[in-house]
CSV table of C-alpha atoms in Angstrom, one decimal:
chain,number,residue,atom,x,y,z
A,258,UNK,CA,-31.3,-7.5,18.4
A,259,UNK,CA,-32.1,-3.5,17.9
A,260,UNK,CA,-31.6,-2.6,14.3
A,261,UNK,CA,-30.6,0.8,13.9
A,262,UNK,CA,-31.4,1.0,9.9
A,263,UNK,CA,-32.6,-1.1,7.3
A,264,UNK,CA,-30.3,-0.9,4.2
A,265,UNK,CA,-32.3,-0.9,0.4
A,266,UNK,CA,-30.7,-1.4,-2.8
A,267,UNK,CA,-31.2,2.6,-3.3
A,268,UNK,CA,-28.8,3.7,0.3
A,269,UNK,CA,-26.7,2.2,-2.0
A,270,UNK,CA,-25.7,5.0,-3.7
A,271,UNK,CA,-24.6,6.7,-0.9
A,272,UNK,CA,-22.7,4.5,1.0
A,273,UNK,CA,-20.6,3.8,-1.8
A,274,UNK,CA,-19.9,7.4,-2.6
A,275,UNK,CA,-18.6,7.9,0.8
A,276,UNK,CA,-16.8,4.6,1.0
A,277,UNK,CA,-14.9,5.9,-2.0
A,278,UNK,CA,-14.4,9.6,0.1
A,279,UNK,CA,-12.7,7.3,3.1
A,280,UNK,CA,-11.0,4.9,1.5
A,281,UNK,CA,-8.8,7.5,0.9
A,282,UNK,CA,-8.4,6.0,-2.8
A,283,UNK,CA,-8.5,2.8,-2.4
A,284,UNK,CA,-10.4,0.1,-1.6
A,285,UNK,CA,-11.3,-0.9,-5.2
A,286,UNK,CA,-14.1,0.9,-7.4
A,287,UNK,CA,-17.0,1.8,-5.5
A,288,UNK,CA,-19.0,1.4,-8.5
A,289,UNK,CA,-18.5,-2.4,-8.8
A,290,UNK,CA,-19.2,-2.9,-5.2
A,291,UNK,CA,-22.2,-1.0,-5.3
A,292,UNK,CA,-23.7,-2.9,-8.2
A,293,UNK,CA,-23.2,-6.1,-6.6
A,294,UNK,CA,-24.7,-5.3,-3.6
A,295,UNK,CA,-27.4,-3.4,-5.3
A,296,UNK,CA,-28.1,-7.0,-7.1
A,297,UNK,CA,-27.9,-9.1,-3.9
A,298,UNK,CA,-30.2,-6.6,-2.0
A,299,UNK,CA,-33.2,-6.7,-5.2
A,300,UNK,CA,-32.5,-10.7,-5.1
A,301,UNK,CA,-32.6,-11.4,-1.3
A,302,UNK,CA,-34.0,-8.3,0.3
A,303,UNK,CA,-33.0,-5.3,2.6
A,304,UNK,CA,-30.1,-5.4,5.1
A,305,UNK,CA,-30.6,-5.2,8.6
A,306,UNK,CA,-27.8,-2.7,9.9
A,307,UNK,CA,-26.6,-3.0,14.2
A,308,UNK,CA,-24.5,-1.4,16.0
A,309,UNK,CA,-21.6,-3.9,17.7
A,310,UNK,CA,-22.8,-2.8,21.0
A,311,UNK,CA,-25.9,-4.7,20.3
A,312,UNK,CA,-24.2,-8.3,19.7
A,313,UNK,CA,-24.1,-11.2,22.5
A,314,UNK,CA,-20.5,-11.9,23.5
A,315,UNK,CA,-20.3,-14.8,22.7
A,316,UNK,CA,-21.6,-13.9,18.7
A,317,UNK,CA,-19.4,-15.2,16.3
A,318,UNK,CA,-18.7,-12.2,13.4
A,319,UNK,CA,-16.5,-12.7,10.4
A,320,UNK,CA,-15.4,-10.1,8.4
A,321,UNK,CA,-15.3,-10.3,4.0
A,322,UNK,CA,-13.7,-8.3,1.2
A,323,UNK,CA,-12.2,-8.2,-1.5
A,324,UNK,CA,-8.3,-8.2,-2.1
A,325,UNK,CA,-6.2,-7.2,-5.2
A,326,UNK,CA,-4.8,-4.2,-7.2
A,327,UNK,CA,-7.8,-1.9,-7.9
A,328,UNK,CA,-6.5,-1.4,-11.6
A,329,UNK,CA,-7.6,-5.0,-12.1
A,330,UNK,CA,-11.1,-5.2,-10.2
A,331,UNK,CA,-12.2,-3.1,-12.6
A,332,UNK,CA,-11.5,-5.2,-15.9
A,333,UNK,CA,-12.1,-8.4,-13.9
A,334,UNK,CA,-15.5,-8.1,-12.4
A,335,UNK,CA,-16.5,-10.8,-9.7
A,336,UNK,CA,-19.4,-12.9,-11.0
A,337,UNK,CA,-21.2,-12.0,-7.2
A,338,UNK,CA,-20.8,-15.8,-5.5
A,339,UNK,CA,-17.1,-15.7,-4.7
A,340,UNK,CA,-18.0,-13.6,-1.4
A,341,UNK,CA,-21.2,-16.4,-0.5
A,342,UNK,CA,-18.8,-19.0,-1.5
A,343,UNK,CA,-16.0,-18.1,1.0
A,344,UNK,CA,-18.3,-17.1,3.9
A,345,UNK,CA,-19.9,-20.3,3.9
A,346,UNK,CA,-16.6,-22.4,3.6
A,347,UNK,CA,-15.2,-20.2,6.6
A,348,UNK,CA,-19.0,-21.2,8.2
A,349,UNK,CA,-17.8,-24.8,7.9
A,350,UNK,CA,-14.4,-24.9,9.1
A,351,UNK,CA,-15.3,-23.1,12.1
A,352,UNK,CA,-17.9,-25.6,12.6
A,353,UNK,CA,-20.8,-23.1,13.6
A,354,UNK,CA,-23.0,-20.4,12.7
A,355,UNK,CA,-21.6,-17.2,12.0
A,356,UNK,CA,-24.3,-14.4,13.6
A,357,UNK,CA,-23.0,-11.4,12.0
A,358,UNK,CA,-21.5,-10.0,9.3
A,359,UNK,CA,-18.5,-7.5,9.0
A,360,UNK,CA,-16.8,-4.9,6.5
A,361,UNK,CA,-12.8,-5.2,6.5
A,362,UNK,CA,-12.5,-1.7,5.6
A,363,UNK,CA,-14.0,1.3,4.8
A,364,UNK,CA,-13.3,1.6,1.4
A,365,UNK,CA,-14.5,2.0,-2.3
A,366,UNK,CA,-16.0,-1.6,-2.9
A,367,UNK,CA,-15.4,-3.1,0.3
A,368,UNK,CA,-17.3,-0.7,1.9
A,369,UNK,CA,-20.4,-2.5,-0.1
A,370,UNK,CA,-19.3,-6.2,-0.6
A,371,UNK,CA,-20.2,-7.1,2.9
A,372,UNK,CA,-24.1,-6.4,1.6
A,373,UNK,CA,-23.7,-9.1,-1.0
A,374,UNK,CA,-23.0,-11.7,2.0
A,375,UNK,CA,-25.5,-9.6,4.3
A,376,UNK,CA,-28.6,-9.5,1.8
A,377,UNK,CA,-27.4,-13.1,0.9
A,378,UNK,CA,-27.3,-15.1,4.2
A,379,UNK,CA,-29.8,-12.9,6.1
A,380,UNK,CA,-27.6,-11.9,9.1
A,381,UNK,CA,-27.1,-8.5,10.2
A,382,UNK,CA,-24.0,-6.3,9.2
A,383,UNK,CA,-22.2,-4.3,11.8
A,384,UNK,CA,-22.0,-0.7,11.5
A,385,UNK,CA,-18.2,-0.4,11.5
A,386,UNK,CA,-15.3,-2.1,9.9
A,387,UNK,CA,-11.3,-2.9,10.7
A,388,UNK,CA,-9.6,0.6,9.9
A,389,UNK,CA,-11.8,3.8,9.2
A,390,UNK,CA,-10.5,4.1,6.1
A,391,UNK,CA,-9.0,1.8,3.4
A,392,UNK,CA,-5.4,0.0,3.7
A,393,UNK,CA,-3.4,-1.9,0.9
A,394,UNK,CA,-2.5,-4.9,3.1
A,395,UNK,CA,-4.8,-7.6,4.9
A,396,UNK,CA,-2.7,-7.5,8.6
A,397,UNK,CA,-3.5,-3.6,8.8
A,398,UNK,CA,-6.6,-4.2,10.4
A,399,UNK,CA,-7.5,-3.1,14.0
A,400,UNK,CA,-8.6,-6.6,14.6
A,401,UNK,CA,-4.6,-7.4,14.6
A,402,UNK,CA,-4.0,-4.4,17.2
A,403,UNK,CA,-6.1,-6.1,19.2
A,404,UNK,CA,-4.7,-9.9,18.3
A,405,UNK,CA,-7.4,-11.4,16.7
A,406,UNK,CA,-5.8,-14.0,13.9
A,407,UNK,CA,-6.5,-13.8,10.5
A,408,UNK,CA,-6.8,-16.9,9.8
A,409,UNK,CA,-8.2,-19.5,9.0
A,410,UNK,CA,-8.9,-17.6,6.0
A,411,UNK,CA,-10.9,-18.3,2.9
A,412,UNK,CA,-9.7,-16.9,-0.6
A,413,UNK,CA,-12.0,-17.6,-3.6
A,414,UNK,CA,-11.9,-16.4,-7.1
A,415,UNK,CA,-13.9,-15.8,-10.6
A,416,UNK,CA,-13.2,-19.5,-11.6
A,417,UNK,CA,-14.5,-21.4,-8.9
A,418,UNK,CA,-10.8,-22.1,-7.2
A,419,UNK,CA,-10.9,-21.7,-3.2
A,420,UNK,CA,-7.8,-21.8,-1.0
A,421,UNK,CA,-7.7,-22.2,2.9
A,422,UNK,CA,-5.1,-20.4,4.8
A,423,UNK,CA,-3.7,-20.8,8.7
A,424,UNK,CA,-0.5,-19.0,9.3
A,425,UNK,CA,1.8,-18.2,12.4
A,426,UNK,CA,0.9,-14.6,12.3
A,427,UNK,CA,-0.8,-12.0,10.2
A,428,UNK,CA,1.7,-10.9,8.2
A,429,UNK,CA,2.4,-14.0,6.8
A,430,UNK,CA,-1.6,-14.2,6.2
A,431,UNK,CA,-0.6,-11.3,3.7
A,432,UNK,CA,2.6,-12.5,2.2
A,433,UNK,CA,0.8,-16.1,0.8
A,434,UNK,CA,-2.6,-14.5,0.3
A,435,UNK,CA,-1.1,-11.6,-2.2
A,436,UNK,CA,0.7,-14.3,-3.8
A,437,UNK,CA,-2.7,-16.5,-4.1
A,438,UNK,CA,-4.3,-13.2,-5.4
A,439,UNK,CA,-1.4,-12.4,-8.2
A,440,UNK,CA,-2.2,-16.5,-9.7
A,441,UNK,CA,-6.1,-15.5,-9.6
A,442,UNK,CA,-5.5,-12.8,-11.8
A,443,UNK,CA,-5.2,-10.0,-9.6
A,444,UNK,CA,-8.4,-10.1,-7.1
A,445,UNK,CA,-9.7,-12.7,-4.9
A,446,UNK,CA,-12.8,-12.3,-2.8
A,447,UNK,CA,-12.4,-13.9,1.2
A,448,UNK,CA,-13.8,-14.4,4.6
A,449,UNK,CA,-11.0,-14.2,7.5
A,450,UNK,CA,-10.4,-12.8,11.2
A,451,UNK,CA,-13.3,-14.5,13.1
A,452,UNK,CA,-13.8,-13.0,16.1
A,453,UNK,CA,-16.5,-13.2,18.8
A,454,UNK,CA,-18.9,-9.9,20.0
A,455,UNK,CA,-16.8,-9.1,22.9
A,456,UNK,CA,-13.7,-9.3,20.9
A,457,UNK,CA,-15.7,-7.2,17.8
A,458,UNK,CA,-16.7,-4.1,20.6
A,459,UNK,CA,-13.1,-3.4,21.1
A,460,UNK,CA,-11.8,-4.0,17.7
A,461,UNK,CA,-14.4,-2.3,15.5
A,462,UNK,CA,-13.9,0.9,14.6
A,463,UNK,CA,-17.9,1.6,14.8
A,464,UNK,CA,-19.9,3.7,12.8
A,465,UNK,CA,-18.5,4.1,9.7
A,466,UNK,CA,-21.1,2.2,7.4
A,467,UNK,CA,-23.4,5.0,9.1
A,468,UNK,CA,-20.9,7.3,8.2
A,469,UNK,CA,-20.3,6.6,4.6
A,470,UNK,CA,-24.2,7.1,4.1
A,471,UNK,CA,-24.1,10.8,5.9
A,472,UNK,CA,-21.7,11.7,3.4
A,473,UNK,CA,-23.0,10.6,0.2
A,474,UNK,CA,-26.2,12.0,1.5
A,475,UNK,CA,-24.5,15.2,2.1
A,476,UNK,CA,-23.0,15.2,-1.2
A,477,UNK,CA,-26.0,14.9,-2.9
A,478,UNK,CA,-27.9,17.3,-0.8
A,479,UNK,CA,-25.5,20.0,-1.0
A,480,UNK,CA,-25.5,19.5,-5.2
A,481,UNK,CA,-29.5,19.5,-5.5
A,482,UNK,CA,-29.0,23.0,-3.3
A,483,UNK,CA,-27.1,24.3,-5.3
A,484,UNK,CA,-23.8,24.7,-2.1
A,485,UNK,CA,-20.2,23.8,-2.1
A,486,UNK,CA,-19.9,19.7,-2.1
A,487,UNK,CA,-16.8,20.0,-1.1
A,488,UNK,CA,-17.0,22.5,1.4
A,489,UNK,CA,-19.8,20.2,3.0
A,490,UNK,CA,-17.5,17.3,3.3
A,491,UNK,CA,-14.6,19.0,4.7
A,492,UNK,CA,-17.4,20.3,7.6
A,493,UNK,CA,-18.6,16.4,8.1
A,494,UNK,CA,-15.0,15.2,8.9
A,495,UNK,CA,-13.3,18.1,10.7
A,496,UNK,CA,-11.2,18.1,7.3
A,497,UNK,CA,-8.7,20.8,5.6
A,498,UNK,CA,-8.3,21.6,2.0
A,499,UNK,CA,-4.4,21.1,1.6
A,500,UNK,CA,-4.4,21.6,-2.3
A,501,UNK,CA,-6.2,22.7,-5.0
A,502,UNK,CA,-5.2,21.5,-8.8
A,503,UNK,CA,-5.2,19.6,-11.9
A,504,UNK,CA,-3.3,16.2,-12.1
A,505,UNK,CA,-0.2,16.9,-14.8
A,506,UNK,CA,1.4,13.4,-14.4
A,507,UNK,CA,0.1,10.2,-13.3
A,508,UNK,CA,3.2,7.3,-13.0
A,509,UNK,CA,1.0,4.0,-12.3
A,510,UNK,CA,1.8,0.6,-12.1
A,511,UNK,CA,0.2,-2.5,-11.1
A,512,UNK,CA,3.2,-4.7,-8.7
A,513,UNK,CA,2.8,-7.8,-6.6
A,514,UNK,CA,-0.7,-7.7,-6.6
A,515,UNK,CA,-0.8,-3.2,-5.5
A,516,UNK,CA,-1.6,-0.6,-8.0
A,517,UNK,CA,1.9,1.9,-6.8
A,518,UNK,CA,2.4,5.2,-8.3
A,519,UNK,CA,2.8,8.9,-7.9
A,520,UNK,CA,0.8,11.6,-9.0
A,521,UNK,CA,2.1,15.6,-9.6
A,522,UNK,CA,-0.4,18.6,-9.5
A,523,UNK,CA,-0.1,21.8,-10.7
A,524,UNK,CA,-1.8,24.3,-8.4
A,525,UNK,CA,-4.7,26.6,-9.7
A,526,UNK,CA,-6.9,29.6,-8.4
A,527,UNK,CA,-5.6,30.2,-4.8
A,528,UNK,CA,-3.0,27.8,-5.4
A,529,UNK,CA,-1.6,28.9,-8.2
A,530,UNK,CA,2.6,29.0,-8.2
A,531,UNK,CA,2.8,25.8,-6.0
A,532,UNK,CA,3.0,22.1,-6.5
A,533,UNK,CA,1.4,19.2,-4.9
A,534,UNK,CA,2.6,15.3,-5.4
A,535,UNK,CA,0.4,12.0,-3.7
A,536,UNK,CA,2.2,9.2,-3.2
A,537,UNK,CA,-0.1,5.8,-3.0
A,538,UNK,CA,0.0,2.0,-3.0
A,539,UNK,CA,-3.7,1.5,-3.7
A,540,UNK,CA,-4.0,3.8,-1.3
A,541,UNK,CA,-3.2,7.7,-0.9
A,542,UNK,CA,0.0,7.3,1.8
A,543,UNK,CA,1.6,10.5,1.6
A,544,UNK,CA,1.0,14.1,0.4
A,545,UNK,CA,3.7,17.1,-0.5
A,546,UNK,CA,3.2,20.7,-1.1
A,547,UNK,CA,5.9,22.3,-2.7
A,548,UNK,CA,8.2,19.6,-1.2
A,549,UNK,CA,7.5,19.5,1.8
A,550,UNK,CA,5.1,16.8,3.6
A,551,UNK,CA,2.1,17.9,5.0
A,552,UNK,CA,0.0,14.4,5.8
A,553,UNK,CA,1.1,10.7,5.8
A,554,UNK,CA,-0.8,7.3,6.8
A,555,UNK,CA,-2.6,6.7,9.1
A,556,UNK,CA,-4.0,10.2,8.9
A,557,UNK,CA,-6.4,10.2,5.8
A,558,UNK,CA,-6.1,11.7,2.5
A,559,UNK,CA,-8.9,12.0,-0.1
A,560,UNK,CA,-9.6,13.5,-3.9
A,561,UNK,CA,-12.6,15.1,-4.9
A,562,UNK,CA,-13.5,17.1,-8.4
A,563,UNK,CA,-13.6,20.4,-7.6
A,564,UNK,CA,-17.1,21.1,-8.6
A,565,UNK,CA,-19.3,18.0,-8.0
A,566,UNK,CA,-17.4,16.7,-4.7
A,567,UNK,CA,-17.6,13.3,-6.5
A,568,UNK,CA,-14.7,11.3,-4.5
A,569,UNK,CA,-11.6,9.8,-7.2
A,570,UNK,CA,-9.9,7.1,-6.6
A,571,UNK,CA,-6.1,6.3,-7.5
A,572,UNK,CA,-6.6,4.1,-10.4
A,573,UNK,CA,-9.3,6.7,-11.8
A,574,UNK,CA,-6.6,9.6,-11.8
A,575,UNK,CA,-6.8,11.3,-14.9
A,576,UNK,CA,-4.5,14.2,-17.0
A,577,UNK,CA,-6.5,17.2,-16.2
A,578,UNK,CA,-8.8,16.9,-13.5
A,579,UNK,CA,-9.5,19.7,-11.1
A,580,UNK,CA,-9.2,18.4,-8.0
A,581,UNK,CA,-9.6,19.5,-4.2
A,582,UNK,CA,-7.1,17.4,-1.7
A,583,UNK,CA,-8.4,16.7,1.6
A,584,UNK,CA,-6.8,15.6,5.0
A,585,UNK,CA,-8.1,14.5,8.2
A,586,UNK,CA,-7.4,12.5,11.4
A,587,UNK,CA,-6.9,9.1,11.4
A,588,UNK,CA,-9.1,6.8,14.2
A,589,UNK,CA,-7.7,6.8,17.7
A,590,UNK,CA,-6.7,3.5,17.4
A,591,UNK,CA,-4.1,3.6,15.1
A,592,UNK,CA,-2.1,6.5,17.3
A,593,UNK,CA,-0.5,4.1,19.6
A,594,UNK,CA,2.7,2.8,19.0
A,595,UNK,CA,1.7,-0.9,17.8
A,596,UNK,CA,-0.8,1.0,15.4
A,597,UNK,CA,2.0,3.4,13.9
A,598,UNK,CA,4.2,0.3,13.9
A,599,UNK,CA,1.8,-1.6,11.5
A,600,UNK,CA,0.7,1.5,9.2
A,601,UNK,CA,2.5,4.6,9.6
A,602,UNK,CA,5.0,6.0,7.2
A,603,UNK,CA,8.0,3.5,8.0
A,604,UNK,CA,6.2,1.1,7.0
A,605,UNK,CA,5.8,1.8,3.6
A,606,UNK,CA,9.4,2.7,2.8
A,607,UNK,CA,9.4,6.9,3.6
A,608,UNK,CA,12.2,8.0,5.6
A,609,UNK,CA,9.9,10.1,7.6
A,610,UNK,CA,8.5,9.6,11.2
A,611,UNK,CA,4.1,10.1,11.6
A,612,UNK,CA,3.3,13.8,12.9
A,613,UNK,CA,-0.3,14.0,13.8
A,614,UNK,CA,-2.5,16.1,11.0
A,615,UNK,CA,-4.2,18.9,12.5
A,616,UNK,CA,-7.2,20.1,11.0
């Protein structure tokens, strides 16, 4: 099988800082990830990275993550076997050898938990994952558009408890695992929708592991130059500036196993006079200037600090920071009906219908 990069402890870095720039929030605190993959890496050596094209058909990938309110996997930190533990129970129950390894989503510290499993087991890791981007529930997956099952489904947590799941449909994987999360404090860590290679190379949403590590690199480049950050990520993604402000109000909760919330900005420099609100559940869903929407899911949404580029996230919204608001396109995948169906604005309560974002 052609790799197309081997992954050290030190890529790392960058990967997770443009996991945390698509997962538009969300996704958990790439920091955490990155450490435990960093760990796993130094422990069991390098990553071999493929692209899905490369896999036989008749492979047999499985996707991990981790699942829970990003307010809490920061206090609660996994103790790095949960992940092994799951993928090898899932290993078991399928009764044969997983070939690959997979990222749910490209976001914050699931963008680097599939290293941990990766570095662990030896397999390779697919350069893509389920969405392009980071969603707040498990069924929101291109794997479902494409009607792979999410189940049967391994959750395990920080105390050594494991739980196996096989539910009628996807949904209902979502409904019992977030209630399984809430009891194990908030985050679980689990290996689900098994899928074969031919099934992978029209589900996966490809690239974006590559991705994630163009733009970190980019952000780092464009510092140590001395450049706009920011200006070089909106270039990378076909992006728009929509906003430009400091955060006056943060309203933040942690419900049901989602950190939900609102957060107000008062414009500054160019944007002085005008207003700017983000609504999110774990995620960034929506975005309003001056009232009136300008981007909702599935297109993307992202924070940066003005000055450094350095991607926030919605738990790590803070009174007073400068911040540039991004939006972009979402992946094709999710423009069909049965995609906007399953994350599109309607969804998630707003009495709005999806208008594609233009750049």
């Amino acid at each position: 099988m052609k790799i197309l990069r081997t992954i050290h402890a030190d890529d790392l870095e960058d990967i997770a800082t443009g996991g945390a720039i698509l997962g538009t929030g969300g996704g958990g605190d790439p920091y955490v990830g990155k450490l435990m993959a960093q760990q796993a890496i130094r422990k069991h050596g390098p990553v071999k990275l493929v692209d899905v094209a490369e896999l036989p058909d008749d492979a047999l990938v499985v996707p991990v993550c981790m699942m829970g309110a990003p307010t809490v996997m920061t206090e609660k930190l996994p103790q790095g076997d949960e992940l092994m533990n799951a993928f090898r129970q899932l290993e078991q129950l399928l009764g044969r050898k997983i070939d690959a390894v997979l990222c749910g989503e490209a976001g914050g510290v699931n963008s680097t938990t599939p290293f941990v499993v990766a570095a662990a087991s030896g397999l390779p890791l697919v350069d893509g994952d389920g969405m392009g981007r980071a969603y707040p529930e498990l069924q929101m997956v291109t794997f479902t558009l494409h009607g792979v099952s999410a189940t049967p489904m391994v959750l395990c947590d920080d105390k050594g408890n494991s739980l196996v799941l096989d539910t009628v449909r996807n949904a209902w994987t979502e409904r019992l695992a977030r209630a399984a999360t809430v009891e194990m404090g908030g985050s679980a860590l689990l290996a689900f929708y098994s899928m074969s290679g031919a099934v992978a190379k029209k589900a996966v949403v490809r690239g974006t592991l590559s991705l994630c590590a163009e733009l970190g690199r980019a952000l780092r480049d464009t510092r140590h130059a001395h450049g706009d950050p920011v200006d070089a990520i909106v270039g990378m993604l076909g992006a728009k500036v929509i906003f430009h402000g400091r955060a006056k109000d943060i309203d933040r909760r942690t419900v049901g196993g989602f950190a939900r919330g609102t957060a107000r900005f008062d414009g500054v420099d160019e944007w002085k006079g005008h207003s700017f609100k983000l609504d999110f559940q774990n995620e960034f869903l929506m975005a309003e200037r001056d009232g009136k929407i300008l981007v909702t899911t599935p297109d993307l949404i992202t924070l940066l600090e003005a000055e450094s580029g350095n991607p926030v996230t919605a738990d790590a919204l803070r009174y007073g920071l400068r911040l540039k608001a991004l939006a972009f396109p979402s992946n094709p995948q999710w423009l069909t009906p049965e995609g906007i169906a399953l994350v599109g604005p309607r969804y998630f309560g707003y009495d709005v219908d999806y208008t594609p974002f233009a750049a």
